[in-house]
Amino acid sequence: MIARIAKTLRRFRKSEDGSAVVPFALWMPMMVGIALSTIEVGAMTLRHTQLERALDLTVREVRLGTGHTYTHAQLKQMICDKTTILGDCSTMLHLEMIGLDMRDWTDPPSSIDCTDVALDVTPQRTFEFGQEHETMLLRACYKYKPITPVSRIGSPVKLDENGFTGVVSTSTFVHEPM
């Protein structure tokens, strides 16, 4: 009995014909991971492109709309009206506006607030519209949940405590005189 089992195992080891179960089991997870990562990167690119375009169009309106002061809610609504694929934009979009002094330059904070400073009780940064001839930096951060959990493995994408990540777009403009 043992000799028969040993003979069968030897024949199996030396045989070169058989099934592709082992190569399939080794390569399939990598191929699925690549496919899911491709889908995730494509969706992230669509969101970022949509946010960039909406922010650019909104900033163009702000620059050309001399004499009109926009509120935080108005800017947010203008950006959300110009997007089509950013779901729940009014609650997931967060704006940050910082005045830049060109004569006494200091770098704007490199950390980006992806929490809405208009809704916080004690905001870290204020949302100020600025004065005439003042250079302003407007950052928009849109938070979303990734499509696949596989995209988190070995990814530089940072998730918050609720499983959201964000795409950030930045634009600068100068207030025209009234």
Backbone as a printed PyTorch tensor [residue, N CA C, xyz], in Angstrom:
tensor([[[  0.8210,  -1.1900,   0.0000],
         [  0.0000,   0.0000,   0.0000],
         [  0.8650,   1.2540,   0.0000]],

        [[  1.8710,   1.3020,   0.8580],
         [  2.7510,   2.4610,   0.9270],
         [  3.5470,   2.5780,  -0.3630]],

        [[  3.9590,   1.4670,  -0.9190],
         [  4.7220,   1.4840,  -2.1640],
         [  3.8740,   2.0590,  -3.2980]],

        [[  2.5960,   1.7240,  -3.3110],
         [  1.7100,   2.2300,  -4.3500],
         [  1.5380,   3.7520,  -4.2270]],

        [[  1.3860,   4.2490,  -3.0120],
         [  1.2470,   5.6920,  -2.7790],
         [  2.5370,   6.4170,  -3.1690]],

        [[  3.6800,   5.8320,  -2.7840],
         [  4.9760,   6.4350,  -3.1220],
         [  5.1690,   6.4680,  -4.6330]],

        [[  4.7640,   5.3840,  -5.3200],
         [  4.8980,   5.3270,  -6.7710],
         [  4.0100,   6.3920,  -7.4330]],

        [[  2.8040,   6.5800,  -6.9250],
         [  1.8840,   7.5890,  -7.4550],
         [  2.4440,   8.9940,  -7.2350]],

        [[  2.9990,   9.2490,  -6.0670],
         [  3.5720,  10.5550,  -5.7760],
         [  4.7930,  10.8400,  -6.6530]],

        [[  5.6410,   9.8250,  -6.8900],
         [  6.8030,  10.0010,  -7.7580],
         [  6.3550,  10.3290,  -9.1850]],

        [[  5.3580,   9.5970,  -9.6450],
         [  4.8490,   9.8360, -10.9930],
         [  4.2470,  11.2410, -11.1010]],

        [[  3.5440,  11.6940, -10.0790],
         [  2.9590,  13.0310, -10.0660],
         [  4.0510,  14.1090, -10.0740]],

        [[  5.1240,  13.8680,  -9.3190],
         [  6.2190,  14.8290,  -9.2460],
         [  6.9580,  14.9460, -10.5740]],

        [[  7.1470,  13.8440, -11.2690],
         [  7.8910,  13.8480, -12.5230],
         [  7.0240,  14.2420, -13.7180]],

        [[  5.7390,  14.1470, -13.5790],
         [  4.8320,  14.4470, -14.6840],
         [  4.8260,  15.9460, -14.9840]],

        [[  4.8400,  16.2630, -16.2710],
         [  4.8060,  17.6600, -16.6660],
         [  3.4510,  18.0640, -17.2190]],

        [[  2.5530,  17.1490, -17.3840],
         [  1.2050,  17.5040, -17.7860],
         [  0.3360,  17.5370, -16.5340]],

        [[ -0.6520,  18.3620, -16.5440],
         [ -1.5080,  18.4940, -15.3610],
         [ -2.3100,  19.7650, -15.4580]],

        [[ -2.8240,  20.1680, -14.3490],
         [ -3.6910,  21.3440, -14.3530],
         [ -2.8910,  22.6070, -14.0480]],

        [[ -3.5420,  23.7100, -14.2480],
         [ -2.9170,  25.0120, -14.0230],
         [ -3.3980,  25.6350, -12.7190]],

        [[ -3.7110,  24.8090, -11.7420],
         [ -4.2440,  25.3110, -10.4750],
         [ -3.1960,  26.1260,  -9.7270]],

        [[ -1.9770,  25.6360,  -9.6560],
         [ -0.9390,  26.3340,  -8.8930],
         [ -0.5900,  27.6760,  -9.5410]],

        [[ -0.3120,  27.7330, -10.8440],
         [ -0.0460,  29.0550, -11.4330],
         [ -1.2400,  30.0060, -11.3140]],

        [[ -2.4390,  29.4640, -11.4600],
         [ -3.6340,  30.2820, -11.3100],
         [ -3.7160,  30.8440,  -9.8950]],

        [[ -3.4830,  30.0160,  -8.9070],
         [ -3.5590,  30.4540,  -7.5130],
         [ -2.4750,  31.4810,  -7.1870]],

        [[ -1.3420,  31.3970,  -7.8540],
         [ -0.2600,  32.3480,  -7.5890],
         [ -0.4530,  33.6850,  -8.3110]],

        [[ -0.9270,  33.6550,  -9.5520],
         [ -1.0230,  34.8670, -10.3520],
         [ -2.3570,  35.5960, -10.2480]],

        [[ -3.4380,  34.8990,  -9.9430],
         [ -4.7650,  35.5110,  -9.9460],
         [ -4.9000,  36.6580,  -8.9350]],

        [[ -4.4560,  36.5330,  -7.6940],
         [ -4.6040,  37.6710,  -6.7690],
         [ -3.8830,  38.9250,  -7.2550]],

        [[ -2.7210,  38.7500,  -7.8690],
         [ -1.9940,  39.9060,  -8.3660],
         [ -2.7580,  40.5610,  -9.5240]],

        [[ -3.3070,  39.7730, -10.4210],
         [ -4.0490,  40.3230, -11.5550],
         [ -5.3270,  41.0350, -11.0940]],

        [[ -6.0280,  40.4690, -10.1360],
         [ -7.2360,  41.1100,  -9.6000],
         [ -6.8550,  42.4110,  -8.9040]],

        [[ -5.7570,  42.3970,  -8.1480],
         [ -5.2930,  43.6090,  -7.4750],
         [ -4.9510,  44.7130,  -8.4590]],

        [[ -4.2900,  44.3660,  -9.5500],
         [ -3.9590,  45.3580, -10.5740],
         [ -5.2340,  45.9070, -11.2180]],

        [[ -6.1920,  45.0440, -11.5100],
         [ -7.4470,  45.4900, -12.1230],
         [ -8.2200,  46.4220, -11.1840]],

        [[ -8.3160,  46.0710,  -9.9070],
         [ -9.0350,  46.9140,  -8.9480],
         [ -8.3100,  48.2390,  -8.7190]],

        [[ -6.9970,  48.2000,  -8.6880],
         [ -6.2300,  49.4390,  -8.5260],
         [ -6.4210,  50.3580,  -9.7280]],

        [[ -6.5090,  49.7830, -10.9100],
         [ -6.7460,  50.5740, -12.1160],
         [ -8.1030,  51.2550, -12.0570]],

        [[ -9.1060,  50.5390, -11.6040],
         [-10.4430,  51.1210, -11.4660],
         [-10.4220,  52.2440, -10.4380]],

        [[ -9.7530,  52.0290,  -9.3220],
         [ -9.6850,  53.0390,  -8.2580],
         [ -8.9540,  54.2970,  -8.7200]],

        [[ -7.8350,  54.1340,  -9.4100],
         [ -7.0790,  55.2880,  -9.9010],
         [ -7.8920,  56.0420, -10.9500]],

        [[ -8.5990,  55.3300, -11.7970],
         [ -9.4580,  55.9860, -12.7890],
         [-10.5600,  56.7990, -12.1390]],

        [[-11.1990,  56.2470, -11.1140],
         [-12.2660,  56.9730, -10.4150],
         [-11.7040,  58.1890,  -9.6840]],

        [[-10.5230,  58.0520,  -9.0840],
         [ -9.9000,  59.1760,  -8.3970],
         [ -9.5270,  60.2740,  -9.3950]],

        [[ -9.0370,  59.8930, -10.5590],
         [ -8.6850,  60.8630, -11.5850],
         [ -9.9170,  61.6130, -12.0840]],

        [[-11.0210,  60.9070, -12.2660],
         [-12.2660,  61.5700, -12.6790],
         [-12.7260,  62.5870, -11.6380]],

        [[-12.6820,  62.2010, -10.3640],
         [-13.0840,  63.1250,  -9.3050],
         [-12.1770,  64.3600,  -9.2660]],

        [[-10.8820,  64.1210,  -9.3630],
         [ -9.9460,  65.2360,  -9.2880],
         [-10.0970,  66.1790, -10.4810]],

        [[-10.2670,  65.6270, -11.6630],
         [-10.4580,  66.4510, -12.8580],
         [-11.7380,  67.2740, -12.7560]],

        [[-12.7980,  66.6680, -12.2750],
         [-14.0750,  67.3580, -12.1110],
         [-13.9510,  68.5010, -11.0870]],

        [[-13.2510,  68.2380,  -9.9850],
         [-13.0630,  69.2670,  -8.9560],
         [-12.1830,  70.4050,  -9.4700]],

        [[-11.1160,  70.0820, -10.1970],
         [-10.2370,  71.1080, -10.7680],
         [-11.0140,  72.0320, -11.7020]],

        [[-11.8020,  71.4480, -12.5780],
         [-12.5480,  72.2580, -13.5450],
         [-13.5710,  73.1430, -12.8430]],

        [[-14.3040,  72.5880, -11.8950],
         [-15.3160,  73.3690, -11.1800],
         [-14.6660,  74.5040, -10.3900]],

        [[-13.5300,  74.2370,  -9.7790],
         [-12.8310,  75.2800,  -9.0220],
         [-12.3180,  76.3730,  -9.9630]],

        [[-11.7510,  75.9820, -11.0950],
         [-11.2650,  76.9700, -12.0590],
         [-12.3850,  77.8590, -12.5920]],

        [[-13.5190,  77.2740, -12.9240],
         [-14.6500,  78.0570, -13.4250],
         [-15.1890,  78.9980, -12.3460]],

        [[-15.2200,  78.5230, -11.1100],
         [-15.7160,  79.3510, -10.0130],
         [-14.7690,  80.5090,  -9.7340]],

        [[-13.4730,  80.2380,  -9.7030],
         [-12.4970,  81.2960,  -9.4590],
         [-12.5310,  82.3110, -10.5900]],

        [[-12.7870,  81.8680, -11.7930],
         [-12.9060,  82.8020, -12.9210],
         [-14.0810,  83.7470, -12.6970]],

        [[-15.1980,  83.2150, -12.2310],
         [-16.3530,  84.0620, -11.9320],
         [-16.0510,  85.0440, -10.8110]],

        [[-15.3120,  84.5970,  -9.8020],
         [-14.9720,  85.4660,  -8.6800],
         [-14.0610,  86.5960,  -9.1540]],

        [[-13.0910,  86.2740,  -9.9910],
         [-12.1660,  87.2950, -10.5010],
         [-12.8880,  88.3200, -11.3540]],

        [[-13.8100,  87.8580, -12.1840],
         [-14.5050,  88.7670, -13.0980],
         [-15.6590,  89.5110, -12.4310]],

        [[-16.1370,  88.9900, -11.3330],
         [-17.2600,  89.6130, -10.6350],
         [-16.8060,  90.7080,  -9.7040]],

        [[-16.2780,  91.7790, -10.2600],
         [-15.7670,  92.8670,  -9.4310],
         [-16.9100,  93.5170,  -8.6620]],

        [[-16.6060,  93.8510,  -7.4360],
         [-17.6010,  94.5140,  -6.6050],
         [-18.5250,  93.5650,  -5.8680]],

        [[-18.4020,  92.2860,  -6.0790],
         [-19.2790,  91.3320,  -5.4130],
         [-18.4560,  90.4900,  -4.4380]],

        [[-18.9110,  90.4350,  -3.2050],
         [-18.2400,  89.6240,  -2.1890],
         [-19.0250,  88.3430,  -2.0090]],

        [[-18.3650,  87.2120,  -2.2100],
         [-19.0120,  85.9140,  -2.0890],
         [-18.7950,  85.3490,  -0.6980]],

        [[-19.7970,  84.6620,  -0.1820],
         [-19.6670,  83.9970,   1.1130],
         [-19.1480,  82.5770,   0.9000]],

        [[-18.8030,  81.9610,   1.9980],
         [-18.3340,  80.5740,   1.9610],
         [-19.3880,  79.6740,   1.3190]],

        [[-20.6240,  79.8160,   1.7390],
         [-21.7100,  78.9750,   1.2200],
         [-21.9330,  79.2210,  -0.2760]],

        [[-21.8250,  80.4580,  -0.7170],
         [-22.0150,  80.7610,  -2.1360],
         [-20.9100,  80.1360,  -2.9820]],

        [[-19.6550,  80.2510,  -2.5360],
         [-18.5480,  79.6380,  -3.2800],
         [-18.7120,  78.1260,  -3.3490]],

        [[-19.0810,  77.5440,  -2.2290],
         [-19.2780,  76.0900,  -2.1880],
         [-20.3770,  75.6700,  -3.1510]],

        [[-21.4800,  76.4150,  -3.1540],
         [-22.5940,  76.0880,  -4.0460],
         [-22.2180,  76.2880,  -5.5050]],

        [[-21.4200,  77.3200,  -5.8010],
         [-20.9800,  77.5540,  -7.1760],
         [-20.1160,  76.4010,  -7.6770]],

        [[-19.2340,  75.9070,  -6.8260],
         [-18.3810,  74.7730,  -7.2090],
         [-19.2320,  73.5250,  -7.4070]],

        [[-20.1380,  73.2570,  -6.4860],
         [-20.9740,  72.0520,  -6.5870],
         [-21.8990,  72.0890,  -7.7970]],

        [[-22.3550,  73.2740,  -8.1850],
         [-23.2280,  73.3890,  -9.3600],
         [-22.4960,  73.0510, -10.6500]],

        [[-21.1860,  73.1790, -10.6500],
         [-20.4000,  72.9350, -11.8610],
         [-19.8550,  71.5090, -11.9450]],

        [[-20.1770,  70.6720, -10.9990],
         [-19.7180,  69.2770, -11.0410],
         [-20.8940,  68.3570, -11.3410]],

        [[-20.5660,  67.2160, -11.9150],
         [-21.6280,  66.2620, -12.2340],
         [-21.4420,  64.9250, -11.5260]],

        [[-20.2120,  64.5380, -11.2260],
         [-20.0010,  63.2000, -10.6650],
         [-19.6060,  63.2030,  -9.2050]],

        [[-19.4680,  64.3630,  -8.5910],
         [-19.1080,  64.4110,  -7.1810],
         [-20.3690,  64.2760,  -6.3410]],

        [[-20.6020,  63.0770,  -5.8380],
         [-21.8050,  62.8170,  -5.0750],
         [-21.7920,  63.5130,  -3.7280]],

        [[-22.9430,  63.9990,  -3.3020],
         [-23.1190,  64.6710,  -2.0150],
         [-22.1010,  65.7980,  -1.8540]],

        [[-21.9590,  66.5730,  -2.8930],
         [-20.9200,  67.6030,  -2.9560],
         [-21.0580,  68.6390,  -1.8480]],

        [[-22.2680,  69.0420,  -1.5260],
         [-22.4450,  70.1310,  -0.5590],
         [-21.9680,  69.7590,   0.8410]],

        [[-21.9830,  68.4890,   1.1730],
         [-21.5000,  68.0940,   2.5020],
         [-20.0770,  67.5460,   2.4720]],

        [[-19.6250,  67.0540,   1.3370],
         [-18.2980,  66.4370,   1.2760],
         [-17.2210,  67.3790,   0.7350]],

        [[-17.6100,  68.5630,   0.2840],
         [-16.6430,  69.5280,  -0.2190],
         [-16.2830,  70.4900,   0.9010]],

        [[-14.9960,  70.7170,   1.0740],
         [-14.5140,  71.5920,   2.1350],
         [-13.6010,  72.6420,   1.5270]],

        [[-13.8590,  73.9100,   1.8540],
         [-13.0960,  75.0170,   1.2900],
         [-12.2170,  75.6660,   2.3470]],

        [[-11.0940,  76.1720,   1.8800],
         [-10.1700,  76.8940,   2.7440],
         [ -9.6220,  78.0510,   1.9200]],

        [[ -9.7600,  79.2770,   2.4330],
         [ -9.2520,  80.4470,   1.7180],
         [ -8.2510,  81.1660,   2.6120]],

        [[ -7.0650,  81.4130,   2.0330],
         [ -5.9710,  82.0230,   2.7790],
         [ -5.4680,  83.2180,   1.9970]],

        [[ -5.2850,  84.3440,   2.6720],
         [ -4.7140,  85.5250,   2.0450],
         [ -3.1950,  85.4000,   1.9680]],

        [[ -2.6260,  85.7860,   0.8280],
         [ -1.1790,  85.7280,   0.6320],
         [ -0.6380,  87.1510,   0.5030]],

        [[  0.3880,  87.4560,   1.2770],
         [  1.0160,  88.7660,   1.2160],
         [  2.2470,  88.6490,   0.3360]],

        [[  2.2280,  89.3030,  -0.8170],
         [  3.3250,  89.1910,  -1.7650],
         [  4.5550,  90.0000,  -1.3320]],

        [[  4.3730,  91.0000,  -0.5010],
         [  5.5090,  91.8170,  -0.0590],
         [  6.2360,  91.2000,   1.1290]],

        [[  5.5090,  90.5320,   1.9860],
         [  6.0940,  89.8630,   3.1550],
         [  5.7070,  88.3860,   3.0780]],

        [[  6.3640,  87.6750,   2.1820],
         [  5.9570,  86.3140,   1.8410],
         [  6.2070,  85.3210,   2.9690]],

        [[  5.2010,  84.5490,   3.2680],
         [  5.3210,  83.3580,   4.1050],
         [  4.5670,  82.2580,   3.3770]],

        [[  5.1500,  81.0880,   3.3800],
         [  4.5110,  79.9670,   2.6960],
         [  3.1700,  79.6440,   3.3510]],

        [[  2.1610,  79.3550,   2.5350],
         [  0.8850,  78.9200,   3.1270],
         [  1.0800,  77.5610,   3.7910]],

        [[  0.2460,  77.2410,   4.7450],
         [  0.3920,  75.9440,   5.4160],
         [  0.3310,  74.7860,   4.4120]],

        [[  1.2530,  73.8530,   4.5530],
         [  1.2730,  72.7240,   3.6130],
         [  0.2250,  71.6790,   3.9730]],

        [[ -0.1790,  71.6500,   5.2250],
         [ -1.2360,  70.7090,   5.6040],
         [ -2.5710,  71.2700,   5.1360]],

        [[ -3.3930,  70.3820,   4.6440],
         [ -4.6640,  70.7850,   4.0510],
         [ -5.7950,  70.3890,   4.9790]],

        [[ -6.6800,  71.3330,   5.2350],
         [ -7.8500,  71.0310,   6.0500],
         [ -8.8910,  70.3620,   5.1730]],

        [[ -9.2110,  69.1320,   5.4980],
         [-10.3030,  68.4640,   4.7960],
         [-11.5280,  68.3990,   5.6940]],

        [[-11.5910,  69.3030,   6.6410],
         [-12.7970,  69.4700,   7.4400],
         [-13.2940,  70.8700,   7.1860]],

        [[-14.5790,  71.0210,   7.1090],
         [-15.1650,  72.2960,   6.7330],
         [-14.9870,  73.3060,   7.8570]],

        [[-14.1770,  74.3230,   7.6190],
         [-13.9030,  75.3080,   8.6590],
         [-15.1330,  76.1500,   8.9810]],

        [[-16.0930,  76.2120,   8.1210],
         [-17.3030,  76.9730,   8.4100],
         [-18.2000,  76.2260,   9.3900]],

        [[-18.0210,  74.9270,   9.5240],
         [-18.8670,  74.1280,  10.4010],
         [-18.2190,  73.8230,  11.7390]],

        [[-16.9090,  74.0140,  11.8520],
         [-16.2090,  73.7130,  13.0960],
         [-16.5550,  74.7490,  14.1610]],

        [[-16.5300,  74.3080,  15.4150],
         [-16.7770,  75.2180,  16.5180],
         [-15.5730,  76.1420,  16.7040]],

        [[-14.3710,  75.5700,  16.6850],
         [-13.1530,  76.3640,  16.7940],
         [-12.2900,  76.0690,  15.5760]],

        [[-12.4860,  76.8020,  14.4910],
         [-11.7260,  76.5120,  13.2690],
         [-10.2460,  76.8090,  13.4500]],

        [[ -9.4110,  75.9790,  12.8100],
         [ -7.9740,  76.1980,  12.8530],
         [ -7.5940,  77.3590,  11.9430]],

        [[ -8.2860,  77.4990,  10.8520],
         [ -8.0150,  78.5620,   9.8940],
         [ -9.3200,  79.2510,   9.5690]],

        [[ -9.2420,  80.5180,   9.2450],
         [-10.4640,  81.2520,   8.9390],
         [-10.6810,  81.3120,   7.4400]],

        [[-11.9010,  81.5660,   7.0850],
         [-12.2720,  81.7390,   5.6830],
         [-12.5150,  83.2240,   5.4900]],

        [[-11.5440,  83.9410,   4.9290],
         [-11.6520,  85.3730,   4.7180],
         [-11.6490,  85.6460,   3.2260]],

        [[-12.5470,  86.5160,   2.8190],
         [-12.6470,  86.7900,   1.3920],
         [-11.5310,  87.6910,   0.8950]],

        [[-10.9880,  88.5580,   1.7240],
         [ -9.8590,  89.3910,   1.3170],
         [-10.2760,  90.7810,   0.8730]],

        [[ -9.2720,  91.6130,   0.5770],
         [ -9.4630,  93.0030,   0.1930],
         [ -9.0990,  93.1900,  -1.2830]],

        [[ -9.2520,  94.4180,  -1.7710],
         [ -8.8610,  94.7430,  -3.1460],
         [ -7.3610,  94.5210,  -3.3180]],

        [[ -6.9520,  94.0330,  -4.4410],
         [ -5.5550,  93.7920,  -4.8190],
         [ -4.8790,  92.7160,  -3.9620]],

        [[ -5.6130,  91.9880,  -3.1820],
         [ -5.0170,  90.9580,  -2.3260],
         [ -5.0250,  89.6120,  -3.0550]],

        [[ -3.9140,  88.9120,  -2.9640],
         [ -3.8050,  87.5820,  -3.5700],
         [ -4.3800,  86.5640,  -2.6000]],

        [[ -5.2490,  85.7250,  -3.1000],
         [ -5.9180,  84.7330,  -2.2580],
         [ -5.6270,  83.3300,  -2.7780]],

        [[ -5.4890,  82.4030,  -1.8530],
         [ -5.3090,  80.9900,  -2.1660],
         [ -6.5890,  80.2780,  -1.7540]],

        [[ -7.2200,  79.6150,  -2.6940],
         [ -8.4500,  78.8760,  -2.4210],
         [ -8.1770,  77.3940,  -2.6250]],

        [[ -8.3720,  76.6170,  -1.5700],
         [ -8.2000,  75.1610,  -1.6420],
         [ -9.5570,  74.5060,  -1.4740]],

        [[ -9.7910,  73.5060,  -2.2820],
         [-11.0230,  72.7230,  -2.1880],
         [-10.6330,  71.2670,  -1.9850]],

        [[-11.1940,  70.6480,  -0.9700],
         [-10.9230,  69.2390,  -0.6800],
         [-12.2550,  68.4940,  -0.7270]],

        [[-12.3270,  67.5000,  -1.5670],
         [-13.5340,  66.6750,  -1.6800],
         [-13.2320,  65.3100,  -1.0740]],

        [[-14.0030,  64.9310,  -0.0710],
         [-13.8010,  63.6470,   0.5850],
         [-14.7350,  62.5970,  -0.0020]],

        [[-14.2260,  61.3740,  -0.1320],
         [-15.0200,  60.2740,  -0.6630],
         [-14.4790,  58.9590,  -0.1150]],

        [[-15.3060,  57.9320,  -0.2020],
         [-14.8680,  56.5960,   0.1920],
         [-14.3330,  55.8760,  -1.0370]],

        [[-13.1700,  55.2300,  -0.9190],
         [-12.6440,  54.4830,  -2.0700],
         [-13.6070,  53.3790,  -2.4880]],

        [[-13.5530,  53.0200,  -3.7630],
         [-14.4580,  52.0170,  -4.3180],
         [-14.1550,  50.6380,  -3.7580]],

        [[-12.8880,  50.2840,  -3.7350],
         [-12.5030,  48.9330,  -3.3270],
         [-11.6130,  48.9740,  -2.0940]],

        [[-11.7730,  48.0110,  -1.2210],
         [-10.8790,  47.9530,  -0.0580],
         [ -9.4660,  47.5250,  -0.4400]],

        [[ -9.3040,  46.8980,  -1.5970],
         [ -7.9910,  46.4380,  -2.0450],
         [ -7.0830,  47.6290,  -2.3310]],

        [[ -7.6730,  48.7590,  -2.6980],
         [ -6.8630,  49.9220,  -3.0540],
         [ -6.0960,  50.4630,  -1.8590]],

        [[ -6.4820,  50.0890,  -0.6540],
         [ -5.7940,  50.5660,   0.5470],
         [ -4.4990,  49.8180,   0.8150]],

        [[ -4.3510,  48.6270,   0.2580],
         [ -3.1870,  47.7990,   0.5380],
         [ -1.9750,  48.3800,  -0.1720]],

        [[ -0.9660,  48.7660,   0.5860],
         [  0.2650,  49.2930,   0.0150],
         [  0.0860,  50.5860,  -0.7450]],

        [[ -0.9500,  51.3300,  -0.4300],
         [ -1.2600,  52.5470,  -1.1660],
         [ -0.8360,  53.7720,  -0.3650]],

        [[ -0.3860,  54.8190,  -1.0530],
         [ -0.0640,  56.0480,  -0.3390],
         [ -1.3110,  56.8670,   0.0180]],

        [[ -2.4910,  56.3990,  -0.3920],
         [ -3.7300,  57.1050,  -0.0870],
         [ -3.9970,  56.9940,   1.4140]],

        [[ -4.1510,  58.1500,   2.0460],
         [ -4.3980,  58.1940,   3.4870],
         [ -5.8990,  58.2240,   3.7430]],

        [[ -6.3430,  57.3970,   4.6790],
         [ -7.7490,  57.3570,   5.0530],
         [ -7.9180,  57.9510,   6.4410]],

        [[ -9.0460,  58.6260,   6.6510],
         [ -9.3150,  59.1380,   7.9870],
         [-10.0020,  58.0550,   8.8190]],

        [[-10.4370,  58.4140,  10.0180],
         [-11.0250,  57.4230,  10.9210],
         [-12.3430,  56.8530,  10.4170]],

        [[-13.0040,  57.5360,   9.4950],
         [-14.2690,  57.0540,   8.9350],
         [-14.0960,  56.3370,   7.6040]],

        [[-12.8620,  56.1730,   7.1360],
         [-12.6080,  55.4720,   5.8850],
         [-12.6840,  56.3550,   4.6500]],

        [[-12.6350,  57.6710,   4.8200],
         [-12.6910,  58.6020,   3.6950],
         [-11.2820,  59.0280,   3.3030]],

        [[-11.1200,  59.3340,   2.0310],
         [ -9.9060,  59.9550,   1.5270],
         [-10.3300,  61.1780,   0.7270]],

        [[ -9.3890,  61.9900,   0.3100],
         [ -9.7820,  63.2110,  -0.3650],
         [ -8.9130,  63.5540,  -1.5530]],

        [[ -9.4820,  64.3200,  -2.4560],
         [ -8.7320,  64.9170,  -3.5560],
         [ -8.7410,  66.4250,  -3.3220]],

        [[ -7.6070,  67.0630,  -3.5950],
         [ -7.4460,  68.4860,  -3.2950],
         [ -7.1060,  69.2430,  -4.5680]],

        [[ -7.7730,  70.3640,  -4.7580],
         [ -7.4720,  71.2760,  -5.8560],
         [ -7.2000,  72.6500,  -5.2670]],

        [[ -6.2570,  73.3510,  -5.8830],
         [ -5.8490,  74.6560,  -5.3790],
         [ -5.8860,  75.6710,  -6.5140]],

        [[ -6.3030,  76.8710,  -6.1810],
         [ -6.3170,  77.9450,  -7.1590],
         [ -5.9860,  79.2530,  -6.4470]],

        [[ -5.3430,  80.1570,  -7.1510],
         [ -5.0580,  81.4750,  -6.6000],
         [ -5.6630,  82.5360,  -7.5180]],

        [[ -5.9890,  83.6570,  -6.9230],
         [ -6.5340,  84.7620,  -7.6930],
         [ -6.2740,  86.0510,  -6.9390]],

        [[ -6.3880,  87.1570,  -7.6450],
         [ -6.2210,  88.4800,  -7.0660],
         [ -7.5580,  89.2050,  -7.1730]],

        [[ -7.9750,  89.8120,  -6.0710],
         [ -9.2160,  90.6010,  -6.0940],
         [ -8.9900,  91.8490,  -6.9210]],

        [[ -9.8430,  92.0410,  -7.8910],
         [ -9.7590,  93.2310,  -8.7180],
         [-10.3310,  94.4190,  -7.9520]],

        [[ -9.8650,  95.6250,  -8.2550],
         [-10.4370,  96.8080,  -7.5700],
         [-11.8770,  97.0410,  -8.0100]],

        [[-12.6370,  97.6300,  -7.1060],
         [-14.0660,  97.8770,  -7.3810],
         [-14.2620,  99.1290,  -8.1540]]])
